[in-house]
Amino acid sequence: LTQFDQFNADVIAEGEEAVYEAVKILTETIDIEATQKKKRVVYNKDVSKKLDELNEIFENLEVILDATAKEVVENLDASLNVNYLSIVYYPQVGYQAVIPKEQEREEEQEMEQQRRISYMEPIKDRVEKRGQWRLSFETDKFYYFKTDFTDQLDSDED
């Protein structure tokens, strides 16, 4: 073998070892099956105590947010006429209180059925007037708000 061929053989051998080590580290760290199934990175348990704690919180986040949303609805001023809301989390945006626009349509239909002609103020205007709800954005189906309680959730995250 020439010196160049030997150099290439050494690089290839070391490259294979490096790839093997990288794959080994990845499979020790990431649960490949769960990652494929959940379509997000899932770490193996016992990689890091802190990571295990964060994973546990993440796995229970939906239940925690649902319970918080129910509590918020129960404590809202009845005149707001908000029967349902959810709380979602978007990285870099933070927690958002979400009210479906469907509630407004249901109110309008109910008023029509009762043949009431009075104007029903939109939900977003009712809650914003309270001063503690700030419209972040809206879609065709939902209003997204920052509120005192979503601000608290955001600060608890730090």
PDB file of C-alpha atoms in Angstrom:
ATOM      1  CA  LEU A   1       0.000   0.000   0.000  1.00  0.00           C
ATOM      2  CA  THR A   2       1.088   3.511  -0.712  1.00  0.00           C
ATOM      3  CA  GLN A   3       1.220   6.064   2.068  1.00  0.00           C
ATOM      4  CA  PHE A   4      -1.880   7.730   0.559  1.00  0.00           C
ATOM      5  CA  ASP A   5      -3.814   4.428   0.504  1.00  0.00           C
ATOM      6  CA  GLN A   6      -2.827   3.762   4.115  1.00  0.00           C
ATOM      7  CA  PHE A   7      -3.999   7.273   5.081  1.00  0.00           C
ATOM      8  CA  ASN A   8      -7.359   6.677   3.353  1.00  0.00           C
ATOM      9  CA  ALA A   9      -7.725   3.295   5.081  1.00  0.00           C
ATOM     10  CA  ASP A  10      -7.010   4.915   8.462  1.00  0.00           C
ATOM     11  CA  VAL A  11      -9.561   7.706   7.850  1.00  0.00           C
ATOM     12  CA  ILE A  12     -12.197   5.181   6.780  1.00  0.00           C
ATOM     13  CA  ALA A  13     -11.501   2.993   9.819  1.00  0.00           C
ATOM     14  CA  GLU A  14     -11.636   5.941  12.183  1.00  0.00           C
ATOM     15  CA  GLY A  15     -14.734   7.261  10.418  1.00  0.00           C
ATOM     16  CA  GLU A  16     -16.546   3.955  10.917  1.00  0.00           C
ATOM     17  CA  GLU A  17     -15.588   3.956  14.589  1.00  0.00           C
ATOM     18  CA  ALA A  18     -16.819   7.553  14.975  1.00  0.00           C
ATOM     19  CA  VAL A  19     -20.122   6.696  13.283  1.00  0.00           C
ATOM     20  CA  TYR A  20     -20.471   3.610  15.495  1.00  0.00           C
ATOM     21  CA  GLU A  21     -19.837   5.722  18.631  1.00  0.00           C
ATOM     22  CA  ALA A  22     -22.325   8.381  17.500  1.00  0.00           C
ATOM     23  CA  VAL A  23     -25.024   5.765  16.830  1.00  0.00           C
ATOM     24  CA  LYS A  24     -24.298   4.141  20.195  1.00  0.00           C
ATOM     25  CA  ILE A  25     -24.669   7.470  22.019  1.00  0.00           C
ATOM     26  CA  LEU A  26     -27.876   8.292  20.130  1.00  0.00           C
ATOM     27  CA  THR A  27     -29.505   4.922  20.859  1.00  0.00           C
ATOM     28  CA  GLU A  28     -28.519   5.137  24.532  1.00  0.00           C
ATOM     29  CA  THR A  29     -30.037   8.622  24.724  1.00  0.00           C
ATOM     30  CA  ILE A  30     -33.080   8.542  22.406  1.00  0.00           C
ATOM     31  CA  ASP A  31     -35.945   6.051  22.427  1.00  0.00           C
ATOM     32  CA  ILE A  32     -36.083   5.460  18.681  1.00  0.00           C
ATOM     33  CA  GLU A  33     -39.420   3.571  18.647  1.00  0.00           C
ATOM     34  CA  ALA A  34     -41.219   6.121  20.819  1.00  0.00           C
ATOM     35  CA  THR A  35     -39.699   8.959  18.796  1.00  0.00           C
ATOM     36  CA  GLN A  36     -41.077   7.495  15.561  1.00  0.00           C
ATOM     37  CA  LYS A  37     -44.475   6.775  17.107  1.00  0.00           C
ATOM     38  CA  LYS A  38     -44.920  10.188  18.768  1.00  0.00           C
ATOM     39  CA  LYS A  39     -43.241  12.109  15.926  1.00  0.00           C
ATOM     40  CA  ARG A  40     -41.103  14.012  18.427  1.00  0.00           C
ATOM     41  CA  VAL A  41     -37.850  13.250  20.180  1.00  0.00           C
ATOM     42  CA  VAL A  42     -38.377  10.972  23.194  1.00  0.00           C
ATOM     43  CA  TYR A  43     -35.434  10.453  25.505  1.00  0.00           C
ATOM     44  CA  ASN A  44     -34.690   7.218  27.331  1.00  0.00           C
ATOM     45  CA  LYS A  45     -35.203   7.292  31.077  1.00  0.00           C
ATOM     46  CA  ASP A  46     -32.195   7.737  33.340  1.00  0.00           C
ATOM     47  CA  VAL A  47     -30.176   9.687  30.779  1.00  0.00           C
ATOM     48  CA  SER A  48     -30.458  12.706  33.060  1.00  0.00           C
ATOM     49  CA  LYS A  49     -32.447  13.277  36.249  1.00  0.00           C
ATOM     50  CA  LYS A  50     -33.402  16.791  35.095  1.00  0.00           C
ATOM     51  CA  LEU A  51     -34.491  15.470  31.701  1.00  0.00           C
ATOM     52  CA  ASP A  52     -36.619  12.793  33.406  1.00  0.00           C
ATOM     53  CA  GLU A  53     -38.310  15.502  35.509  1.00  0.00           C
ATOM     54  CA  LEU A  54     -38.999  17.629  32.431  1.00  0.00           C
ATOM     55  CA  ASN A  55     -40.354  14.621  30.501  1.00  0.00           C
ATOM     56  CA  GLU A  56     -42.732  13.820  33.355  1.00  0.00           C
ATOM     57  CA  ILE A  57     -44.023  17.383  33.367  1.00  0.00           C
ATOM     58  CA  PHE A  58     -44.382  17.328  29.574  1.00  0.00           C
ATOM     59  CA  GLU A  59     -46.263  14.004  29.628  1.00  0.00           C
ATOM     60  CA  ASN A  60     -48.742  15.435  32.171  1.00  0.00           C
ATOM     61  CA  LEU A  61     -48.924  18.928  30.691  1.00  0.00           C
ATOM     62  CA  GLU A  62     -52.241  18.407  28.894  1.00  0.00           C
ATOM     63  CA  VAL A  63     -53.958  17.195  32.082  1.00  0.00           C
ATOM     64  CA  ILE A  64     -52.490  20.080  34.087  1.00  0.00           C
ATOM     65  CA  LEU A  65     -53.527  22.672  31.483  1.00  0.00           C
ATOM     66  CA  ASP A  66     -57.054  21.219  31.201  1.00  0.00           C
ATOM     67  CA  ALA A  67     -57.505  21.387  34.976  1.00  0.00           C
ATOM     68  CA  THR A  68     -56.184  24.954  35.027  1.00  0.00           C
ATOM     69  CA  ALA A  69     -58.521  25.968  32.191  1.00  0.00           C
ATOM     70  CA  LYS A  70     -61.559  24.524  34.015  1.00  0.00           C
ATOM     71  CA  GLU A  71     -60.605  26.409  37.148  1.00  0.00           C
ATOM     72  CA  VAL A  72     -60.209  29.643  35.181  1.00  0.00           C
ATOM     73  CA  VAL A  73     -63.656  29.227  33.554  1.00  0.00           C
ATOM     74  CA  GLU A  74     -65.245  28.600  36.962  1.00  0.00           C
ATOM     75  CA  ASN A  75     -63.710  31.800  38.325  1.00  0.00           C
ATOM     76  CA  LEU A  76     -64.543  34.021  35.356  1.00  0.00           C
ATOM     77  CA  ASP A  77     -67.130  36.731  35.695  1.00  0.00           C
ATOM     78  CA  ALA A  78     -70.439  35.168  34.568  1.00  0.00           C
ATOM     79  CA  SER A  79     -71.235  38.240  32.472  1.00  0.00           C
ATOM     80  CA  LEU A  80     -68.404  37.281  30.111  1.00  0.00           C
ATOM     81  CA  ASN A  81     -70.469  34.252  29.105  1.00  0.00           C
ATOM     82  CA  VAL A  82     -67.369  32.143  28.421  1.00  0.00           C
ATOM     83  CA  ASN A  83     -68.323  28.495  28.860  1.00  0.00           C
ATOM     84  CA  TYR A  84     -65.136  26.885  27.636  1.00  0.00           C
ATOM     85  CA  LEU A  85     -61.505  27.729  27.108  1.00  0.00           C
ATOM     86  CA  SER A  86     -58.298  25.806  26.805  1.00  0.00           C
ATOM     87  CA  ILE A  87     -54.720  26.643  27.551  1.00  0.00           C
ATOM     88  CA  VAL A  88     -52.002  25.814  25.058  1.00  0.00           C
ATOM     89  CA  TYR A  89     -48.269  26.277  25.029  1.00  0.00           C
ATOM     90  CA  TYR A  90     -46.267  27.452  22.033  1.00  0.00           C
ATOM     91  CA  PRO A  91     -42.485  27.633  22.338  1.00  0.00           C
ATOM     92  CA  GLN A  92     -41.245  31.237  22.044  1.00  0.00           C
ATOM     93  CA  VAL A  93     -44.831  32.529  22.400  1.00  0.00           C
ATOM     94  CA  GLY A  94     -45.639  31.004  25.768  1.00  0.00           C
ATOM     95  CA  TYR A  95     -48.951  29.932  27.204  1.00  0.00           C
ATOM     96  CA  GLN A  96     -52.137  31.166  25.560  1.00  0.00           C
ATOM     97  CA  ALA A  97     -55.754  31.077  26.706  1.00  0.00           C
ATOM     98  CA  VAL A  98     -57.799  29.872  23.746  1.00  0.00           C
ATOM     99  CA  ILE A  99     -61.503  30.546  23.276  1.00  0.00           C
ATOM    100  CA  PRO A 100     -63.263  28.904  20.343  1.00  0.00           C
ATOM    101  CA  LYS A 101     -65.135  31.289  18.083  1.00  0.00           C
ATOM    102  CA  GLU A 102     -67.818  28.584  17.939  1.00  0.00           C
ATOM    103  CA  GLN A 103     -69.073  29.885  21.306  1.00  0.00           C
ATOM    104  CA  GLU A 104     -69.969  33.174  19.614  1.00  0.00           C
ATOM    105  CA  ARG A 105     -71.810  31.414  16.811  1.00  0.00           C
ATOM    106  CA  GLU A 106     -73.754  29.343  19.349  1.00  0.00           C
ATOM    107  CA  GLU A 107     -74.707  32.527  21.224  1.00  0.00           C
ATOM    108  CA  GLU A 108     -75.863  34.163  18.002  1.00  0.00           C
ATOM    109  CA  GLN A 109     -77.949  31.109  17.067  1.00  0.00           C
ATOM    110  CA  GLU A 110     -79.492  31.022  20.529  1.00  0.00           C
ATOM    111  CA  MET A 111     -80.400  34.703  20.292  1.00  0.00           C
ATOM    112  CA  GLU A 112     -81.960  34.129  16.875  1.00  0.00           C
ATOM    113  CA  GLN A 113     -83.985  31.186  18.177  1.00  0.00           C
ATOM    114  CA  GLN A 114     -85.240  33.278  21.043  1.00  0.00           C
ATOM    115  CA  ARG A 115     -85.950  36.037  18.532  1.00  0.00           C
ATOM    116  CA  ARG A 116     -83.959  38.440  20.576  1.00  0.00           C
ATOM    117  CA  ILE A 117     -82.755  41.268  18.461  1.00  0.00           C
ATOM    118  CA  SER A 118     -80.281  42.693  20.934  1.00  0.00           C
ATOM    119  CA  TYR A 119     -76.648  42.825  19.939  1.00  0.00           C
ATOM    120  CA  MET A 120     -74.289  40.373  21.639  1.00  0.00           C
ATOM    121  CA  GLU A 121     -70.812  41.821  21.986  1.00  0.00           C
ATOM    122  CA  PRO A 122     -68.119  39.475  20.595  1.00  0.00           C
ATOM    123  CA  ILE A 123     -66.309  37.365  23.178  1.00  0.00           C
ATOM    124  CA  LYS A 124     -62.936  38.902  22.368  1.00  0.00           C
ATOM    125  CA  ASP A 125     -64.281  42.393  23.080  1.00  0.00           C
ATOM    126  CA  ARG A 126     -65.960  41.280  26.328  1.00  0.00           C
ATOM    127  CA  VAL A 127     -62.833  39.706  27.746  1.00  0.00           C
ATOM    128  CA  GLU A 128     -60.450  42.398  26.530  1.00  0.00           C
ATOM    129  CA  LYS A 129     -62.534  45.072  28.273  1.00  0.00           C
ATOM    130  CA  ARG A 130     -61.711  43.380  31.572  1.00  0.00           C
ATOM    131  CA  GLY A 131     -58.141  44.571  31.051  1.00  0.00           C
ATOM    132  CA  GLN A 132     -56.483  41.321  32.038  1.00  0.00           C
ATOM    133  CA  TRP A 133     -56.985  39.637  28.653  1.00  0.00           C
ATOM    134  CA  ARG A 134     -54.858  40.721  25.710  1.00  0.00           C
ATOM    135  CA  LEU A 135     -55.604  39.313  22.261  1.00  0.00           C
ATOM    136  CA  SER A 136     -52.389  37.807  20.879  1.00  0.00           C
ATOM    137  CA  PHE A 137     -53.804  36.584  17.585  1.00  0.00           C
ATOM    138  CA  GLU A 138     -56.799  34.842  16.106  1.00  0.00           C
ATOM    139  CA  THR A 139     -57.491  32.192  13.515  1.00  0.00           C
ATOM    140  CA  ASP A 140     -60.679  31.292  11.692  1.00  0.00           C
ATOM    141  CA  LYS A 141     -61.747  29.168  14.652  1.00  0.00           C
ATOM    142  CA  PHE A 142     -60.051  30.518  17.780  1.00  0.00           C
ATOM    143  CA  TYR A 143     -59.040  33.608  19.757  1.00  0.00           C
ATOM    144  CA  TYR A 144     -55.662  33.395  21.510  1.00  0.00           C
ATOM    145  CA  PHE A 145     -55.111  35.576  24.573  1.00  0.00           C
ATOM    146  CA  LYS A 146     -52.379  36.409  27.029  1.00  0.00           C
ATOM    147  CA  THR A 147     -53.817  36.801  30.521  1.00  0.00           C
ATOM    148  CA  ASP A 148     -52.634  37.181  34.081  1.00  0.00           C
ATOM    149  CA  PHE A 149     -52.799  33.416  34.547  1.00  0.00           C
ATOM    150  CA  THR A 150     -50.902  32.633  31.303  1.00  0.00           C
ATOM    151  CA  ASP A 151     -48.305  35.226  32.342  1.00  0.00           C
ATOM    152  CA  GLN A 152     -48.005  33.361  35.659  1.00  0.00           C
ATOM    153  CA  LEU A 153     -47.574  30.039  33.826  1.00  0.00           C
ATOM    154  CA  ASP A 154     -44.886  31.634  31.657  1.00  0.00           C
ATOM    155  CA  SER A 155     -43.014  32.942  34.706  1.00  0.00           C
ATOM    156  CA  ASP A 156     -43.304  29.549  36.473  1.00  0.00           C
ATOM    157  CA  GLU A 157     -41.590  27.989  33.469  1.00  0.00           C
ATOM    158  CA  ASP A 158     -38.353  29.865  34.189  1.00  0.00           C
TER     159      ASP A 158
END
